[in-house]
mmCIF file of C-alpha atoms in Angstrom:
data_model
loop_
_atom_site.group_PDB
_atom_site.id
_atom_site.type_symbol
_atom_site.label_atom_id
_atom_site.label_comp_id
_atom_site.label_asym_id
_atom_site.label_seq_id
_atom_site.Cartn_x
_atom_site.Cartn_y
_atom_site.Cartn_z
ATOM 1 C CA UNK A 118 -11.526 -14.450 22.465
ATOM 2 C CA UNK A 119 -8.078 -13.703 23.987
ATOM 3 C CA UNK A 120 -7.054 -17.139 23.325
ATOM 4 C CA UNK A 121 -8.501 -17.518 19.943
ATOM 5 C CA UNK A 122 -6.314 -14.136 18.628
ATOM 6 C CA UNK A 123 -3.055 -16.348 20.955
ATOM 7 C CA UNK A 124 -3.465 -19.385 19.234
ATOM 8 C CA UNK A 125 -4.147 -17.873 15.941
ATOM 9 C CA UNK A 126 -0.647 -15.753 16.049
ATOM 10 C CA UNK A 127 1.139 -18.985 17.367
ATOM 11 C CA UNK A 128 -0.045 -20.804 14.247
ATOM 12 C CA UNK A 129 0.781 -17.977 11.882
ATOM 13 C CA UNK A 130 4.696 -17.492 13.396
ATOM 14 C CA UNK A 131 4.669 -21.186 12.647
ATOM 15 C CA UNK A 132 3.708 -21.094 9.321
ATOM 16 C CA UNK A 133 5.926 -18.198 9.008
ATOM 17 C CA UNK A 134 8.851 -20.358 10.061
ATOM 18 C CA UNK A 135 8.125 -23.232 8.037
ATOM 19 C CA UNK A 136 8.127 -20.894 5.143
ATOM 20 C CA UNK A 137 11.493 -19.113 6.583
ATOM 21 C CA UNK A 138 12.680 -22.649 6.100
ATOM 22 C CA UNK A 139 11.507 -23.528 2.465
ATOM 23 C CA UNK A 140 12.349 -20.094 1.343
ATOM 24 C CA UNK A 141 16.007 -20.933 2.645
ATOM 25 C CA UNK A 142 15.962 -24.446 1.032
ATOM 26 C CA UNK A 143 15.027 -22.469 -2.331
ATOM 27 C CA UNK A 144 17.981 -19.966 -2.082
ATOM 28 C CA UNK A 145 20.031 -22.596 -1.742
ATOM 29 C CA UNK A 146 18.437 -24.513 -4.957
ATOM 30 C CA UNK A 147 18.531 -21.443 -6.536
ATOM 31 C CA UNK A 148 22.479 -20.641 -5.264
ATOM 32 C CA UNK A 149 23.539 -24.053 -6.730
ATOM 33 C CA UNK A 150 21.421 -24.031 -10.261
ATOM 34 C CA UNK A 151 21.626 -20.611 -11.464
ATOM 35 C CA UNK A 152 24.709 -18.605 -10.733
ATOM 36 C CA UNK A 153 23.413 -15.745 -12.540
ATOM 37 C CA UNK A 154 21.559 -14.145 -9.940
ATOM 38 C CA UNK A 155 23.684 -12.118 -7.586
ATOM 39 C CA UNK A 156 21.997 -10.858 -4.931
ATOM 40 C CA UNK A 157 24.837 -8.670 -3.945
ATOM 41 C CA UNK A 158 23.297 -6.721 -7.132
ATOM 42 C CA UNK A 159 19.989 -5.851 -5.332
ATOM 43 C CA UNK A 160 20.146 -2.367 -3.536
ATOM 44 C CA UNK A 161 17.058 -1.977 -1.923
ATOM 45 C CA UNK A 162 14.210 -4.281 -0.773
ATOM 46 C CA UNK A 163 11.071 -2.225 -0.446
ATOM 47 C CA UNK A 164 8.325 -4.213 1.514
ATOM 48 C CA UNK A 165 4.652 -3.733 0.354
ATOM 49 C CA UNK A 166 2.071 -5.951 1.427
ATOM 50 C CA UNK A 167 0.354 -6.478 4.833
ATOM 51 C CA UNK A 168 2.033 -9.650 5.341
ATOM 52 C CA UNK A 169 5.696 -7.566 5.425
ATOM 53 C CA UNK A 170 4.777 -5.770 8.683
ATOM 54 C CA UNK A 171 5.633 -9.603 10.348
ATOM 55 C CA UNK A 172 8.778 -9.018 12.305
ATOM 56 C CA UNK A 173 10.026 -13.069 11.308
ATOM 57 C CA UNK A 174 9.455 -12.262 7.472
ATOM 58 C CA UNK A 175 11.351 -8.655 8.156
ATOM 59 C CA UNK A 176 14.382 -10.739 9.902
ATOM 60 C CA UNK A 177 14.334 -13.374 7.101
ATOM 61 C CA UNK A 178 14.631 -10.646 4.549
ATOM 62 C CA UNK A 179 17.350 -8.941 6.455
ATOM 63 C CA UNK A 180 19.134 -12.404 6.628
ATOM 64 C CA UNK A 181 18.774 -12.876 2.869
ATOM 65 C CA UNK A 182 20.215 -9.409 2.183
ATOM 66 C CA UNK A 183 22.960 -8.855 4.945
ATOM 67 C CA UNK A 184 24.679 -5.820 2.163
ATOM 68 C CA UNK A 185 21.293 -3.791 2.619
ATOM 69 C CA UNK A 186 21.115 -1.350 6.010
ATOM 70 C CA UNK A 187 17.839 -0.723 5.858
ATOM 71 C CA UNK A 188 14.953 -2.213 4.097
ATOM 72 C CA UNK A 189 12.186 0.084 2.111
ATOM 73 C CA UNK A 190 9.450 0.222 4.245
ATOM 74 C CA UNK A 191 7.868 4.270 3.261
ATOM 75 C CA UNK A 192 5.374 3.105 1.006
ATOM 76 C CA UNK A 193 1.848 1.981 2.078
ATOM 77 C CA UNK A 194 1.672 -1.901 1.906
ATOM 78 C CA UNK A 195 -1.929 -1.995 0.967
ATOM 79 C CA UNK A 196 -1.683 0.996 -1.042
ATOM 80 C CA UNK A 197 0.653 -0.433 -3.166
ATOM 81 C CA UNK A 198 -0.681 -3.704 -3.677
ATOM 82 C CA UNK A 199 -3.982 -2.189 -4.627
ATOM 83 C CA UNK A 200 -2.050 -0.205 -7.370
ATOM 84 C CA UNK A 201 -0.074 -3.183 -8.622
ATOM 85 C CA UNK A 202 -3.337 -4.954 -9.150
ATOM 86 C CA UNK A 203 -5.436 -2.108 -10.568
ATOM 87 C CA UNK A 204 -2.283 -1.797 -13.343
ATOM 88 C CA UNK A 205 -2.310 -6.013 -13.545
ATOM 89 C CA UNK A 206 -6.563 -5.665 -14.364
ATOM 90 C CA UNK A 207 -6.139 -2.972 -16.584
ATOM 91 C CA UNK A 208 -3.445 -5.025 -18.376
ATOM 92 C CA UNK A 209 -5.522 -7.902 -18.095
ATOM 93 C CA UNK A 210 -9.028 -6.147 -20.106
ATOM 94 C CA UNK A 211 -6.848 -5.434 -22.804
ATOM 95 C CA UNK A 212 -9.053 -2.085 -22.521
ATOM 96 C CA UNK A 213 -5.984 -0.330 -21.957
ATOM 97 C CA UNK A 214 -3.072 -0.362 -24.508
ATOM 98 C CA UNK A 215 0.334 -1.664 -22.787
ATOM 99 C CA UNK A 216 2.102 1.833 -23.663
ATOM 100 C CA UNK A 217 -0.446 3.663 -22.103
ATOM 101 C CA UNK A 218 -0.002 1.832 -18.730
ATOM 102 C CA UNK A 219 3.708 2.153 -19.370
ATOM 103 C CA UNK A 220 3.608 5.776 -18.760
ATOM 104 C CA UNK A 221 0.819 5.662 -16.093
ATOM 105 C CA UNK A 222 0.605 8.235 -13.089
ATOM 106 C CA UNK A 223 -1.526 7.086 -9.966
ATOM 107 C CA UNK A 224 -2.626 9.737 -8.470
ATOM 108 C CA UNK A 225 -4.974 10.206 -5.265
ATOM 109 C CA UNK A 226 -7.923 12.093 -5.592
ATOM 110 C CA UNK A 227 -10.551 14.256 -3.849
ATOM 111 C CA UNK A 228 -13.470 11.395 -3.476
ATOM 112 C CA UNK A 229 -16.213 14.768 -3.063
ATOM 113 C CA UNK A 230 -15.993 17.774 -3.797
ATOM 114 C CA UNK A 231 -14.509 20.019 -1.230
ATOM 115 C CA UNK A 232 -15.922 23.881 -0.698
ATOM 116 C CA UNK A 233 -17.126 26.487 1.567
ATOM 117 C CA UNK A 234 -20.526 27.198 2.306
ATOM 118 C CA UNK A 235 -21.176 30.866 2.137
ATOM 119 C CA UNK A 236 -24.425 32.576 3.693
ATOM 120 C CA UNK A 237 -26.663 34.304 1.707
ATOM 121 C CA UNK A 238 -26.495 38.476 2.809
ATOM 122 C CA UNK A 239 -30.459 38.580 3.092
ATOM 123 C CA UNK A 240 -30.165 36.030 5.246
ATOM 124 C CA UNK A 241 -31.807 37.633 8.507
ATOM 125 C CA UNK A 242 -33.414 35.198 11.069
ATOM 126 C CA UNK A 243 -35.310 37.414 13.035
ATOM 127 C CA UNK A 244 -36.750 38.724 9.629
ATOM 128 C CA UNK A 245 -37.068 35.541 8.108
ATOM 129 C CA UNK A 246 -39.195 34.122 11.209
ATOM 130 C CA UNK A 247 -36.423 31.412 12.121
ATOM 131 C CA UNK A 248 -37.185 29.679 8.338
ATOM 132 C CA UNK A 249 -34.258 27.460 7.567
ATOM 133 C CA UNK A 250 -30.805 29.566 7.146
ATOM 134 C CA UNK A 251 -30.097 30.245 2.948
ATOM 135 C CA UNK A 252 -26.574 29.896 2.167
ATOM 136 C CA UNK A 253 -24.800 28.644 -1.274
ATOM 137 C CA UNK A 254 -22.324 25.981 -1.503
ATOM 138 C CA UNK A 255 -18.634 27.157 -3.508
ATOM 139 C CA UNK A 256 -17.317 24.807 -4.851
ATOM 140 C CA UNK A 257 -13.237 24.421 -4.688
ATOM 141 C CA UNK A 258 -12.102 21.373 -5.773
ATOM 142 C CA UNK A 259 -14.546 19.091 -7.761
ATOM 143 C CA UNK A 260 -14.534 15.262 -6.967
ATOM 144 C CA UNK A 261 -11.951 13.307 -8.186
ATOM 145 C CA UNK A 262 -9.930 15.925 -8.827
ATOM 146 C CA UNK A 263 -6.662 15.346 -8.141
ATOM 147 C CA UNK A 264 -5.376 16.086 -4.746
ATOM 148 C CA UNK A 265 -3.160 19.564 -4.359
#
């Protein structure tokens, strides 16, 4: 099994660095056809997808954007991608109107509802012959509500 994961991440940092190489051979297509993109204009490269946690795509980024320190790497790569395309589907159904997801908020939720579970005061055991303890659930926040 050891091998199989060793030969697996040898082919994938190959891949990688064949597409190191095409990406570079498109900057420079892209350099010599359209002047209009000035890269010294970008300010910050956030990275979101699993793929960006790959040290060789990290150092080809860096290499492609020498200006930047640091590149944007606080936001949850899966998280992120799963928003993108939960915005691209509702775009997509034409369910939801275009303004609408213009001025969308994503925001996490409870997935159940969270409370406190309170005994019940006649709740004796030793008067209730050990029947199953009473108690009553509070509720305090209701599923999907969203998080505090």
């Amino acid at each position: 099994a050891k091998e199989l994961v060793l030969n697996a991440v040898k082919e994938f940092q190959s891949l990688s660095g064949q597409n190191k190489q095409q990406q570079q051979q498109g900057e420079e297509d892209v350099d010599n056809k359209d002047k209009a993109i000035n890269y010294k204009m970008i300010h910050e490269v956030v990275l979101v997808g699993g793929a960006t946690r790959v040290p060789a795509i990290r150092e080809m980024l860096k290499l492609s954007f020498p200006h930047i320190q640091e590149l944007c790497c606080s936001l949850s790569p899966e998280g992120a991608v799963a928003q993108g395309a939960a915005i691209q589907a509702a775009a997509l159904s034409g369910v939801v109107p275009i303004h609408t997801l213009r001025s969308a908020l994503m925001l996490d939720t409870v997935p159940h509802t969270i409370g406190v579970s309170i005994p019940s005061p006649t709740n004796n055991l030793e008067n209730n012959n050990n029947k199953a303890a009473v108690s009553s659930f509070v509720p305090i926040l209701p599923k999907d509500a969203p998080l505090p």
